[in-house]
Tab-separated table of C-alpha atoms and ligand atoms in Angstrom:
chain	number	residue	atom	x	y	z
U	1	UNK	CA	-10.514	-7.154	8.293
U	2	UNK	CA	-8.287	-7.697	5.140
U	3	UNK	CA	-7.868	-4.788	2.765
U	4	UNK	CA	-10.059	-5.072	-0.277
U	5	UNK	CA	-8.165	-5.210	-3.534
U	6	UNK	CA	-9.461	-4.567	-7.009
U	7	UNK	CA	-8.343	-8.140	-7.972
U	8	UNK	CA	-10.608	-9.530	-5.285
U	9	UNK	CA	-13.656	-7.658	-6.662
U	10	UNK	CA	-12.843	-8.527	-10.344
U	11	UNK	CA	-12.611	-12.251	-9.421
U	12	UNK	CA	-15.802	-12.196	-7.358
U	13	UNK	CA	-17.602	-10.472	-10.222
U	14	UNK	CA	-16.464	-13.099	-12.655
U	15	UNK	CA	-17.320	-15.971	-10.416
U	16	UNK	CA	-20.745	-14.981	-9.439
U	17	UNK	CA	-22.191	-13.503	-12.662
U	18	UNK	CA	-21.759	-9.795	-12.025
U	19	UNK	CA	-19.189	-8.935	-14.772
U	20	UNK	CA	-17.222	-10.858	-17.309
U	21	UNK	CA	-14.360	-9.793	-19.513
U	22	UNK	CA	-15.551	-8.638	-22.883
U	23	UNK	CA	-15.250	-11.190	-25.750
U	24	UNK	CA	-13.664	-13.637	-23.307
U	25	UNK	CA	-13.703	-16.710	-25.644
U	26	UNK	CA	-11.470	-14.648	-27.988
U	27	UNK	CA	-9.085	-13.996	-25.134
U	28	UNK	CA	-10.925	-10.910	-24.402
U	29	UNK	CA	-10.851	-7.233	-25.747
U	30	UNK	CA	-8.863	-5.062	-23.366
U	31	UNK	CA	-10.855	-2.743	-21.129
U	32	UNK	CA	-14.236	-3.897	-22.269
U	33	UNK	CA	-16.530	-5.682	-19.818
U	34	UNK	CA	-19.884	-7.544	-20.170
U	35	UNK	CA	-22.390	-7.334	-17.348
U	36	UNK	CA	-23.692	-10.821	-16.484
U	37	UNK	CA	-27.182	-11.795	-15.171
U	38	UNK	CA	-26.578	-10.500	-11.659
U	39	UNK	CA	-24.488	-7.395	-12.625
U	40	UNK	CA	-26.990	-6.154	-15.178
U	41	UNK	CA	-29.700	-6.082	-12.509
U	42	UNK	CA	-27.396	-4.240	-10.078
U	43	UNK	CA	-26.467	-1.558	-12.716
U	44	UNK	CA	-30.077	-1.195	-13.814
U	45	UNK	CA	-31.193	-0.682	-10.279
U	46	UNK	CA	-28.471	2.022	-9.847
U	47	UNK	CA	-29.652	3.747	-12.997
U	48	UNK	CA	-33.340	3.449	-11.818
U	49	UNK	CA	-32.426	4.968	-8.468
U	50	UNK	CA	-30.748	7.918	-10.247
U	51	UNK	CA	-33.620	8.458	-12.702
U	52	UNK	CA	-36.163	8.285	-9.783
U	53	UNK	CA	-34.280	10.809	-7.622
U	54	UNK	CA	-33.255	13.267	-10.259
U	55	UNK	CA	-36.076	12.943	-12.913
U	56	UNK	CA	-39.202	11.450	-11.509
U	57	UNK	CA	-39.045	13.262	-8.047
U	58	UNK	CA	-38.146	16.619	-9.583
U	59	UNK	CA	-41.001	18.507	-11.066
U	60	UNK	CA	-38.700	20.530	-13.346
U	61	UNK	CA	-36.526	17.898	-14.907
U	62	UNK	CA	-37.319	16.148	-18.205
U	63	UNK	CA	-35.698	13.118	-19.577
U	64	UNK	CA	-34.453	12.487	-23.140
U	65	UNK	CA	-32.751	9.589	-24.906
U	66	UNK	CA	-30.725	11.245	-27.727
U	67	UNK	CA	-28.903	9.458	-30.593
U	68	UNK	CA	-25.356	8.384	-30.030
U	69	UNK	CA	-24.318	9.403	-33.516
U	70	UNK	CA	-24.683	13.172	-33.875
U	71	UNK	CA	-24.162	15.605	-36.502
U	72	UNK	CA	-20.360	16.081	-36.649
U	73	UNK	CA	-20.748	19.900	-36.312
U	74	UNK	CA	-21.917	19.150	-32.723
U	75	UNK	CA	-18.321	18.063	-31.811
U	76	UNK	CA	-16.802	21.060	-33.565
U	77	UNK	CA	-19.071	23.334	-31.544
U	78	UNK	CA	-18.270	21.518	-28.305
U	79	UNK	CA	-14.603	21.816	-28.911
U	80	UNK	CA	-14.034	18.065	-28.964
U	81	UNK	CA	-12.758	17.872	-32.530
U	82	UNK	CA	-10.045	20.410	-31.858
U	83	UNK	CA	-9.024	19.704	-28.334
U	84	UNK	CA	-10.491	16.526	-26.930
U	85	UNK	CA	-7.002	14.714	-26.722
U	86	UNK	CA	-4.399	13.726	-24.147
U	87	UNK	CA	-0.668	14.005	-24.289
U	88	UNK	CA	0.708	10.515	-24.903
U	89	UNK	CA	4.231	9.119	-24.797
U	90	UNK	CA	5.422	5.542	-25.587
U	91	UNK	CA	8.305	3.709	-23.865
U	92	UNK	CA	10.445	2.576	-26.853
U	93	UNK	CA	11.727	-0.366	-24.696
U	94	UNK	CA	8.542	-2.066	-23.631
U	95	UNK	CA	6.145	-0.332	-26.086
U	96	UNK	CA	3.712	0.699	-23.250
U	97	UNK	CA	1.744	3.938	-23.746
U	98	UNK	CA	1.339	6.454	-21.071
U	99	UNK	CA	-0.206	9.813	-20.377
U	100	UNK	CA	2.615	12.335	-19.961
U	101	UNK	CA	0.560	14.587	-17.646
U	102	UNK	CA	-0.310	11.609	-15.387
U	103	UNK	CA	3.337	10.557	-15.167
U	104	UNK	CA	4.453	14.020	-14.196
U	105	UNK	CA	1.598	14.488	-11.650
U	106	UNK	CA	2.377	11.176	-10.072
U	107	UNK	CA	6.161	11.849	-9.992
U	108	UNK	CA	5.630	15.328	-8.388
U	109	UNK	CA	2.982	13.818	-5.992
U	110	UNK	CA	0.452	16.230	-7.261
U	111	UNK	CA	2.628	19.355	-6.793
U	112	UNK	CA	2.796	20.030	-10.493
U	113	UNK	CA	-0.411	20.557	-12.589
U	114	UNK	CA	0.771	19.092	-15.838
U	115	UNK	CA	-2.617	19.975	-17.568
U	116	UNK	CA	-1.463	23.621	-17.937
U	117	UNK	CA	1.872	22.673	-19.596
U	118	UNK	CA	2.717	22.563	-23.325
U	119	UNK	CA	4.081	19.268	-24.889
U	120	UNK	CA	7.524	20.906	-24.903
U	121	UNK	CA	7.346	21.827	-21.256
U	122	UNK	CA	6.224	18.327	-20.371
U	123	UNK	CA	9.024	16.736	-22.322
U	124	UNK	CA	11.548	19.072	-20.556
U	125	UNK	CA	10.120	18.081	-17.133
U	126	UNK	CA	10.249	14.386	-17.954
U	127	UNK	CA	13.952	14.681	-19.037
U	128	UNK	CA	15.119	17.138	-16.280
U	129	UNK	CA	13.605	14.804	-13.619
U	130	UNK	CA	14.595	11.564	-15.286
U	131	UNK	CA	11.112	10.081	-15.074
U	132	UNK	CA	11.369	6.373	-16.031
U	133	UNK	CA	8.820	3.955	-17.481
U	134	UNK	CA	6.574	2.684	-14.616
U	135	UNK	CA	6.392	-0.673	-16.538
U	136	UNK	CA	9.918	-1.584	-17.327
U	137	UNK	CA	12.090	1.071	-15.651
U	138	UNK	CA	13.497	2.236	-19.046
U	139	UNK	CA	14.302	5.791	-19.932
U	140	UNK	CA	13.742	5.919	-23.732
U	141	UNK	CA	10.602	7.846	-24.571
U	142	UNK	CA	9.017	8.893	-27.900
U	143	UNK	CA	8.254	12.634	-28.193
U	144	UNK	CA	4.886	13.651	-26.607
U	145	UNK	CA	2.025	13.757	-29.123
U	146	UNK	CA	-1.656	14.687	-28.627
U	147	UNK	CA	-3.790	11.528	-28.820
U	148	UNK	CA	-7.348	11.989	-29.972
U	149	UNK	CA	-9.956	10.417	-27.600
U	150	UNK	CA	-12.935	10.268	-29.806
U	151	UNK	CA	-13.676	7.163	-31.723
U	152	UNK	CA	-14.098	7.946	-35.383
U	153	UNK	CA	-16.182	6.059	-37.869
U	154	UNK	CA	-17.600	7.070	-41.223
U	155	UNK	CA	-21.096	7.429	-42.854
U	156	UNK	CA	-21.898	6.989	-46.522
U	157	UNK	CA	-22.077	4.278	-49.066
U	158	UNK	CA	-19.643	5.565	-51.751
U	159	UNK	CA	-15.969	5.062	-51.048
U	160	UNK	CA	-14.201	8.391	-51.049
U	161	UNK	CA	-17.377	10.186	-50.279
U	162	UNK	CA	-17.636	9.296	-46.609
U	163	UNK	CA	-18.125	11.714	-43.948
U	164	UNK	CA	-16.435	11.289	-40.583
U	165	UNK	CA	-18.829	10.691	-37.675
U	166	UNK	CA	-17.986	10.211	-33.994
U	167	UNK	CA	-19.211	7.939	-31.301
U	168	UNK	CA	-20.267	10.465	-28.676
U	169	UNK	CA	-17.625	10.806	-25.811
U	170	UNK	CA	-20.261	12.343	-23.401
U	171	UNK	CA	-24.053	12.309	-23.492
U	172	UNK	CA	-24.675	15.931	-22.400
U	173	UNK	CA	-24.413	17.277	-26.007
U	174	UNK	CA	-27.704	15.465	-26.693
U	175	UNK	CA	-29.250	17.573	-23.935
U	176	UNK	CA	-27.820	20.913	-25.123
U	177	UNK	CA	-29.054	20.311	-28.670
U	178	UNK	CA	-32.568	19.555	-27.437
U	179	UNK	CA	-32.830	22.564	-25.176
U	180	UNK	CA	-35.420	24.269	-27.412
U	181	UNK	CA	-37.333	21.099	-28.223
U	182	UNK	CA	-37.848	20.219	-24.600
U	183	UNK	CA	-38.616	23.851	-23.537
U	184	UNK	CA	-41.205	24.203	-26.235
U	185	UNK	CA	-42.905	20.761	-26.064
U	186	UNK	CA	-42.940	20.674	-22.177
U	187	UNK	CA	-43.897	24.381	-21.956
U	188	UNK	CA	-41.013	24.535	-19.486
U	189	UNK	CA	-40.115	27.722	-17.644
U	190	UNK	CA	-36.611	28.380	-16.481
U	191	UNK	CA	-35.175	26.962	-14.296
U	192	UNK	CA	-35.504	23.463	-15.700
U	193	UNK	CA	-33.242	20.423	-16.321
U	194	UNK	CA	-32.770	17.828	-19.059
U	195	UNK	CA	-31.403	14.449	-18.038
U	196	UNK	CA	-30.399	11.358	-19.815
U	197	UNK	CA	-28.630	8.077	-19.277
U	198	UNK	CA	-26.697	6.528	-22.155
U	199	UNK	CA	-23.462	5.059	-23.475
U	200	UNK	CA	-20.346	7.082	-24.148
U	201	UNK	CA	-17.125	6.094	-25.784
U	202	UNK	CA	-13.581	7.288	-25.238
U	203	UNK	CA	-10.357	5.969	-26.752
U	204	UNK	CA	-8.629	6.338	-23.390
U	205	UNK	CA	-4.826	6.095	-23.446
U	206	UNK	CA	-4.642	4.447	-20.033
U	207	UNK	CA	-7.957	2.692	-19.412
U	208	UNK	CA	-7.951	0.159	-16.585
U	209	UNK	CA	-8.756	-0.672	-12.995
U	210	UNK	CA	-11.823	-2.767	-14.017
U	211	UNK	CA	-14.893	-0.618	-14.545
U	212	UNK	CA	-13.216	2.443	-13.331
U	213	UNK	CA	-11.922	3.695	-16.700
U	214	UNK	CA	-13.185	1.865	-19.820
U	215	UNK	CA	-13.456	2.724	-23.432
U	216	UNK	CA	-17.239	2.257	-23.469
U	217	UNK	CA	-19.255	3.270	-20.565
U	218	UNK	CA	-22.633	4.650	-19.446
U	219	UNK	CA	-23.092	8.239	-18.112
U	220	UNK	CA	-25.979	9.609	-16.104
U	221	UNK	CA	-25.930	13.276	-16.937
U	222	UNK	CA	-28.141	16.290	-16.133
U	223	UNK	CA	-28.005	20.000	-17.262
U	224	UNK	CA	-29.787	22.519	-15.290
U	225	UNK	CA	-30.687	25.626	-17.384
U	226	UNK	CA	-31.128	28.713	-15.359
U	227	UNK	CA	-30.602	32.582	-15.137
U	228	UNK	CA	-27.130	33.558	-14.153
U	229	UNK	CA	-28.300	35.123	-10.965
U	230	UNK	CA	-29.506	31.762	-9.758
U	231	UNK	CA	-26.629	29.665	-11.123
U	232	UNK	CA	-24.412	29.488	-8.004
U	233	UNK	CA	-27.270	28.375	-5.923
U	234	UNK	CA	-28.074	25.537	-8.266
U	235	UNK	CA	-24.311	24.684	-8.361
U	236	UNK	CA	-24.188	24.289	-4.594
U	237	UNK	CA	-27.528	22.574	-4.572
U	238	UNK	CA	-26.398	19.873	-7.039
U	239	UNK	CA	-23.130	19.412	-5.038
U	240	UNK	CA	-25.194	18.586	-2.081
U	241	UNK	CA	-27.862	16.428	-3.911
U	242	UNK	CA	-25.121	14.504	-5.626
U	243	UNK	CA	-23.350	13.659	-2.344
U	244	UNK	CA	-26.718	12.824	-0.644
U	245	UNK	CA	-27.624	10.537	-3.511
U	246	UNK	CA	-24.511	8.361	-3.163
U	247	UNK	CA	-24.739	8.280	0.542
U	248	UNK	CA	-28.354	7.133	0.340
U	249	UNK	CA	-27.260	4.347	-1.927
U	250	UNK	CA	-24.988	3.098	0.758
U	251	UNK	CA	-21.495	4.715	0.161
U	252	UNK	CA	-20.063	5.669	3.513
U	253	UNK	CA	-19.397	9.251	4.462
U	254	UNK	CA	-15.827	8.602	5.401
U	255	UNK	CA	-15.043	7.288	1.888
U	256	UNK	CA	-16.525	10.391	0.114
U	257	UNK	CA	-15.209	13.894	-0.156
U	258	UNK	CA	-15.498	16.940	-2.426
U	259	UNK	CA	-12.636	18.076	-4.600
U	260	UNK	CA	-13.081	21.580	-5.759
U	261	UNK	CA	-11.081	22.486	-8.815
U	262	UNK	CA	-8.585	25.341	-8.617
U	263	UNK	CA	-7.825	25.291	-12.382
U	264	UNK	CA	-11.037	25.974	-14.472
U	265	UNK	CA	-11.777	25.933	-18.224
U	266	UNK	CA	-11.871	29.587	-19.388
U	267	UNK	CA	-15.731	29.553	-19.653
U	268	UNK	CA	-16.365	27.778	-16.203
U	269	UNK	CA	-17.231	29.521	-13.055
U	270	UNK	CA	-16.865	26.597	-10.755
U	271	UNK	CA	-16.203	22.840	-10.841
U	272	UNK	CA	-16.093	20.132	-8.288
U	273	UNK	CA	-15.698	16.342	-8.199
U	274	UNK	CA	-17.005	13.984	-5.538
U	275	UNK	CA	-14.249	11.513	-4.966
U	276	UNK	CA	-14.637	7.960	-3.522
U	277	UNK	CA	-11.978	6.016	-1.772
U	278	UNK	CA	-11.653	3.018	-4.170
U	279	UNK	CA	-9.236	0.144	-3.511
U	280	UNK	CA	-6.844	2.070	-5.831
U	281	UNK	CA	-7.166	5.286	-3.683
U	282	UNK	CA	-9.248	8.409	-3.794
U	283	UNK	CA	-10.598	8.952	-7.264
U	284	UNK	CA	-13.292	10.884	-9.068
U	285	UNK	CA	-16.793	9.465	-8.915
U	286	UNK	CA	-18.680	12.308	-10.450
U	287	UNK	CA	-18.493	15.891	-11.533
U	288	UNK	CA	-20.540	19.059	-10.953
U	289	UNK	CA	-19.715	21.948	-13.293
U	290	UNK	CA	-20.878	25.450	-13.643
U	291	UNK	CA	-20.518	25.861	-17.371
U	292	UNK	CA	-21.883	29.466	-17.782
U	293	UNK	CA	-23.357	30.089	-21.211
U	294	UNK	CA	-20.595	28.306	-23.072
U	295	UNK	CA	-22.489	25.323	-24.445
U	296	UNK	CA	-25.545	26.986	-25.634
U	297	UNK	CA	-23.653	29.996	-27.112
U	298	UNK	CA	-21.374	27.619	-29.028
U	299	UNK	CA	-24.295	25.601	-30.426
U	300	UNK	CA	-26.059	28.835	-31.329
U	301	UNK	CA	-22.982	29.893	-33.151
U	302	UNK	CA	-22.367	26.706	-35.036
U	303	UNK	CA	-26.113	25.943	-35.816
U	304	UNK	CA	-27.196	29.434	-36.555
U	305	UNK	CA	-30.216	28.873	-34.283
U	306	UNK	CA	-31.041	31.163	-31.342
U	307	UNK	CA	-30.848	29.175	-28.203
U	308	UNK	CA	-32.342	31.738	-25.924
U	309	UNK	CA	-35.057	31.976	-23.446
U	310	UNK	CA	-37.522	34.764	-22.991
U	311	UNK	CA	-38.841	35.260	-19.517
U	312	UNK	CA	-42.665	35.388	-19.779
U	313	UNK	CA	-43.005	37.799	-16.778
U	314	UNK	CA	-40.155	40.301	-17.316
U	315	UNK	CA	-39.655	39.684	-21.166
U	316	UNK	CA	-35.841	39.513	-20.418
U	317	UNK	CA	-34.197	37.517	-23.292
U	318	UNK	CA	-31.081	35.639	-22.432
U	319	UNK	CA	-28.916	32.605	-23.059
U	320	UNK	CA	-29.321	30.345	-20.032
U	321	UNK	CA	-26.389	29.267	-17.684
U	322	UNK	CA	-25.828	25.641	-17.330
U	323	UNK	CA	-25.064	23.598	-14.230
U	324	UNK	CA	-24.037	20.067	-15.182
U	325	UNK	CA	-24.146	17.017	-12.898
U	326	UNK	CA	-22.446	13.992	-14.524
U	327	UNK	CA	-21.751	10.517	-13.030
U	328	UNK	CA	-20.590	7.276	-14.661
U	329	UNK	CA	-23.035	4.373	-14.027
U	330	UNK	CA	-20.225	1.812	-14.325
U	331	UNK	CA	-17.986	3.766	-11.998
U	332	UNK	CA	-20.778	4.105	-9.436
U	333	UNK	CA	-21.491	0.292	-9.834
U	334	UNK	CA	-17.779	-0.311	-8.990
U	335	UNK	CA	-18.023	1.876	-5.908
U	336	UNK	CA	-21.196	0.193	-4.798
U	337	UNK	CA	-19.555	-3.354	-5.264
U	338	UNK	CA	-16.398	-2.226	-3.226
U	339	UNK	CA	-18.483	-0.702	-0.455
U	340	UNK	CA	-20.944	-3.643	-0.138
U	341	UNK	CA	-18.342	-6.373	0.099
U	342	UNK	CA	-17.542	-7.997	3.402
U	343	UNK	CA	-15.620	-11.103	4.340
U	344	UNK	CA	-17.331	-11.878	7.660
U	345	UNK	CA	-15.883	-14.063	10.374
U	346	UNK	CA	-18.601	-16.308	11.811
U	347	UNK	CA	-18.206	-18.661	14.824
U	348	UNK	CA	-16.824	-21.575	12.856
U	349	UNK	CA	-16.753	-20.214	9.370
U	350	UNK	CA	-16.383	-17.096	7.161
U	351	UNK	CA	-18.829	-15.984	4.626
U	352	UNK	CA	-18.602	-13.425	1.805
U	353	UNK	CA	-21.497	-11.127	1.728
U	354	UNK	CA	-22.631	-8.075	-0.415
U	355	UNK	CA	-24.476	-5.608	1.691
U	356	UNK	CA	-26.291	-3.837	-1.019
U	357	UNK	CA	-29.189	-1.425	-0.264
U	358	UNK	CA	-32.152	-3.781	-0.875
U	359	UNK	CA	-33.305	-1.389	-3.575
U	360	UNK	CA	-30.029	-2.044	-5.443
U	361	UNK	CA	-29.792	-5.811	-4.814
U	362	UNK	CA	-30.051	-7.766	-8.133
U	363	UNK	CA	-32.567	-10.230	-6.566
U	364	UNK	CA	-34.693	-9.057	-3.660
U	365	UNK	CA	-35.734	-12.551	-2.685
U	366	UNK	CA	-34.498	-16.117	-3.243
U	367	UNK	CA	-37.157	-18.781	-2.922
U	368	UNK	CA	-35.517	-22.028	-1.565
U	369	UNK	CA	-37.401	-25.365	-1.149
U	370	UNK	CA	-36.116	-26.925	2.062
U	371	UNK	CA	-36.166	-30.517	0.706
U	372	UNK	CA	-36.640	-30.521	-3.121
U	373	UNK	CA	-38.621	-33.876	-3.069
U	374	UNK	CA	-41.392	-32.439	-0.850
U	375	UNK	CA	-41.321	-28.661	-1.225
U	376	UNK	CA	-40.390	-28.087	-4.935
U	377	UNK	CA	-43.864	-27.719	-6.240
U	378	UNK	CA	-45.018	-25.164	-3.620
U	379	UNK	CA	-41.689	-23.309	-3.965
U	380	UNK	CA	-42.195	-22.971	-7.790
U	381	UNK	CA	-45.707	-21.692	-7.143
U	382	UNK	CA	-44.335	-19.122	-4.726
U	383	UNK	CA	-41.543	-18.143	-7.160
U	384	UNK	CA	-44.256	-17.087	-9.655
U	385	UNK	CA	-46.123	-15.225	-6.969
U	386	UNK	CA	-43.100	-13.286	-5.703
U	387	UNK	CA	-41.683	-12.626	-9.200
U	388	UNK	CA	-44.847	-10.761	-10.096
U	389	UNK	CA	-43.992	-8.294	-7.376
U	390	UNK	CA	-40.116	-7.945	-7.446
U	391	UNK	CA	-36.941	-9.582	-8.919
U	392	UNK	CA	-36.917	-13.118	-7.504
U	393	UNK	CA	-34.655	-16.111	-8.005
U	394	UNK	CA	-35.086	-19.800	-7.248
U	395	UNK	CA	-32.508	-22.361	-6.087
U	396	UNK	CA	-32.964	-25.919	-5.148
U	397	UNK	CA	-29.350	-27.198	-5.580
U	398	UNK	CA	-27.231	-28.165	-2.597
U	399	UNK	CA	-27.679	-27.859	1.148
U	400	UNK	CA	-29.748	-24.950	2.487
U	401	UNK	CA	-26.563	-23.560	4.195
U	402	UNK	CA	-24.683	-23.423	0.816
U	403	UNK	CA	-27.680	-21.910	-0.813
U	404	UNK	CA	-27.749	-19.120	1.748
U	405	UNK	CA	-23.973	-18.418	1.174
U	406	UNK	CA	-24.592	-18.189	-2.513
U	407	UNK	CA	-27.405	-15.631	-2.018
U	408	UNK	CA	-25.274	-13.689	0.554
U	409	UNK	CA	-22.446	-13.212	-1.974
U	410	UNK	CA	-24.750	-11.937	-4.715
U	411	UNK	CA	-26.404	-9.710	-2.101
U	412	UNK	CA	-29.990	-11.070	-1.969
U	413	UNK	CA	-31.439	-9.373	1.151
U	414	UNK	CA	-34.137	-12.050	1.850
U	415	UNK	CA	-34.145	-15.825	1.476
U	416	UNK	CA	-37.577	-17.476	1.711
U	417	UNK	CA	-37.494	-21.002	2.729
U	418	UNK	CA	-40.410	-23.232	1.809
U	419	UNK	CA	-40.891	-26.091	4.337
U	420	UNK	CA	-43.698	-28.263	5.823
U	421	UNK	CA	-45.089	-25.139	7.634
U	422	UNK	CA	-45.676	-23.616	4.213
U	423	UNK	CA	-47.504	-26.671	2.962
U	424	UNK	CA	-49.664	-26.884	6.133
U	425	UNK	CA	-50.182	-23.236	7.037
U	426	UNK	CA	-49.042	-21.155	4.137
U	427	UNK	CA	-46.301	-19.486	6.096
U	428	UNK	CA	-42.719	-18.956	4.970
U	429	UNK	CA	-39.529	-18.411	6.903
U	430	UNK	CA	-37.688	-15.156	5.829
U	431	UNK	CA	-33.932	-14.968	6.465
U	432	UNK	CA	-32.178	-11.643	6.668
U	433	UNK	CA	-28.930	-11.420	4.648
U	434	UNK	CA	-27.263	-8.981	6.966
U	435	UNK	CA	-27.777	-10.469	10.496
U	436	UNK	CA	-28.963	-13.917	9.366
U	437	UNK	CA	-32.027	-13.588	11.645
U	438	UNK	CA	-35.210	-15.412	10.634
U	439	UNK	CA	-38.930	-14.665	11.020
U	440	UNK	CA	-41.995	-16.462	9.971
U	441	UNK	CA	-44.835	-14.799	8.149
U	442	UNK	CA	-47.956	-15.722	6.143
U	443	UNK	CA	-47.161	-15.607	2.421
U	444	UNK	CA	-49.282	-12.531	1.753
U	445	UNK	CA	-47.571	-10.637	4.536
U	446	UNK	CA	-44.187	-11.712	3.291
U	447	UNK	CA	-44.774	-9.928	-0.020
U	448	UNK	CA	-45.658	-6.572	1.757
U	449	UNK	CA	-42.786	-7.020	4.155
U	450	UNK	CA	-40.231	-7.289	1.219
U	451	UNK	CA	-41.949	-4.524	-0.733
U	452	UNK	CA	-41.573	-2.161	2.224
U	453	UNK	CA	-37.901	-2.900	2.558
U	454	UNK	CA	-36.894	-2.367	-1.043
U	455	UNK	CA	-38.158	1.205	-1.366
U	456	UNK	CA	-35.602	3.819	-2.266
X	501	GAP	N1	-20.143	15.924	-19.723
X	501	GAP	C1	-19.090	15.937	-18.677
X	501	GAP	C2	-18.277	14.897	-18.613
X	501	GAP	O1	-18.364	13.956	-19.499
X	501	GAP	P1	-16.319	13.791	-17.372
X	501	GAP	O2	-15.696	14.155	-15.985
X	501	GAP	O3	-15.318	13.554	-18.479
X	501	GAP	O4	-17.409	14.935	-17.651
X	501	GAP	C3	-18.171	12.387	-16.084
X	501	GAP	O5	-17.105	12.424	-17.006
X	501	GAP	C4	-18.190	11.181	-15.369
X	501	GAP	O6	-18.270	10.102	-16.345
X	501	GAP	C5	-16.970	10.866	-14.551
X	501	GAP	O7	-17.067	11.519	-13.295
X	501	GAP	C6	-16.981	9.306	-14.438
X	501	GAP	O8	-17.925	8.874	-13.400
X	501	GAP	C7	-17.572	8.925	-15.733
X	501	GAP	N2	-16.454	8.552	-16.666
X	501	GAP	C8	-15.829	9.427	-17.486
X	501	GAP	N3	-14.831	8.813	-18.233
X	501	GAP	C9	-14.959	7.403	-17.960
X	501	GAP	C10	-14.434	6.205	-18.396
X	501	GAP	N4	-13.396	6.177	-19.348
X	501	GAP	N5	-14.827	5.032	-17.894
X	501	GAP	C11	-15.821	5.012	-16.969
X	501	GAP	N6	-16.355	6.139	-16.500
X	501	GAP	C12	-16.072	7.294	-17.009
């Protein structure tokens, strides 16, 4: 089997309606992407699966949908205003911009942890080791400067009296600021969690690799609030649950690994990424962080509100510890696309097929009239019936073989062919995407058959 490249996935996504370049008719807008009719279903199904697993099936987890624009003090309390920045340096020759810490870490093959270095130390390292521009090979760098990663806009109608506001760079702050609201209204006892899915924005210095790092993306984040004595158990529990989740979605175990962090933020007690082997190599898929009492303490300090919990049995009052589990919906979609793709050699042919878990597949069923002239009317009738039960598509154009191929590449697990048998006996032929086997079932049984397979 040929090695899968990112270009292959990008082209396939553009060709079959998964993802298009953002603002394409204006020659695009770098590192923005629009999900097309097939891609939006895939990403929505991934978000639904996450919500089902971590919110609906968990008695002590509550969902929220907080505002993207928050009081600017939130970002002072979180530390983003003062320190959410990356060290950038520009090549004076080709004008490309790079993250100095990334260049150093790549040059030293991960031996040097640049995150801990000052700008001066990084400049010295770049000069002493003669690190050249990866784009043009030049060695003419601007001094290293901190580059702010939050997008800033302003609020207010009177020029000169505008207040700076920020597009949130992570969704979790909407969970911290609602800790008391959720605890009170849900009469929640610790431990409990708050989860949300929503857009985040980061002015990344080096975005790229398709959906992997973009300037606008969706995060699925969850904060477990708990007593310190239970916190390590929850940390380990979420490490396991996060890995089980992506395996259950279809990512293979040999392409997944834990990456425990050696270097921790001063307030953190533990941190770990789950990495996936993307076509660009092993990279972070999600993070699990033991954040101690940092977030609630800081918001208590900046807001003047007590963000405490009183145990109803022991009367102990304390600021809860937080275990965070955070995963990018777009990054996970990219991993699912890479994992599902196969260029399969058949006897006299090859086919491209996306082996999505049926629960994630954009369409569960494609209804295909065998001969348009005779079977169209019945097929349209069946489309309406199936579409009431699950996402269904309809295709009457081209040979039946070509229509099967088209459904294979967008990952439709079942093709339902409407033929003379359907007209005479109300039975349909169901073709399985993965092994191309076919069975015949009465229409009513076909619906139950598909429903059973698309459970997650
Ligand atoms: N609240 C914690 C937090 O935001 P993070 O490690 O910066 O932590 C969490 O981000 C996850 O969000 C990452 O593991 C990744 O899946 C996704 N993510 C972060 N930055 C991204 C970007 N620029 N583009 C796409 N996904 C991103």
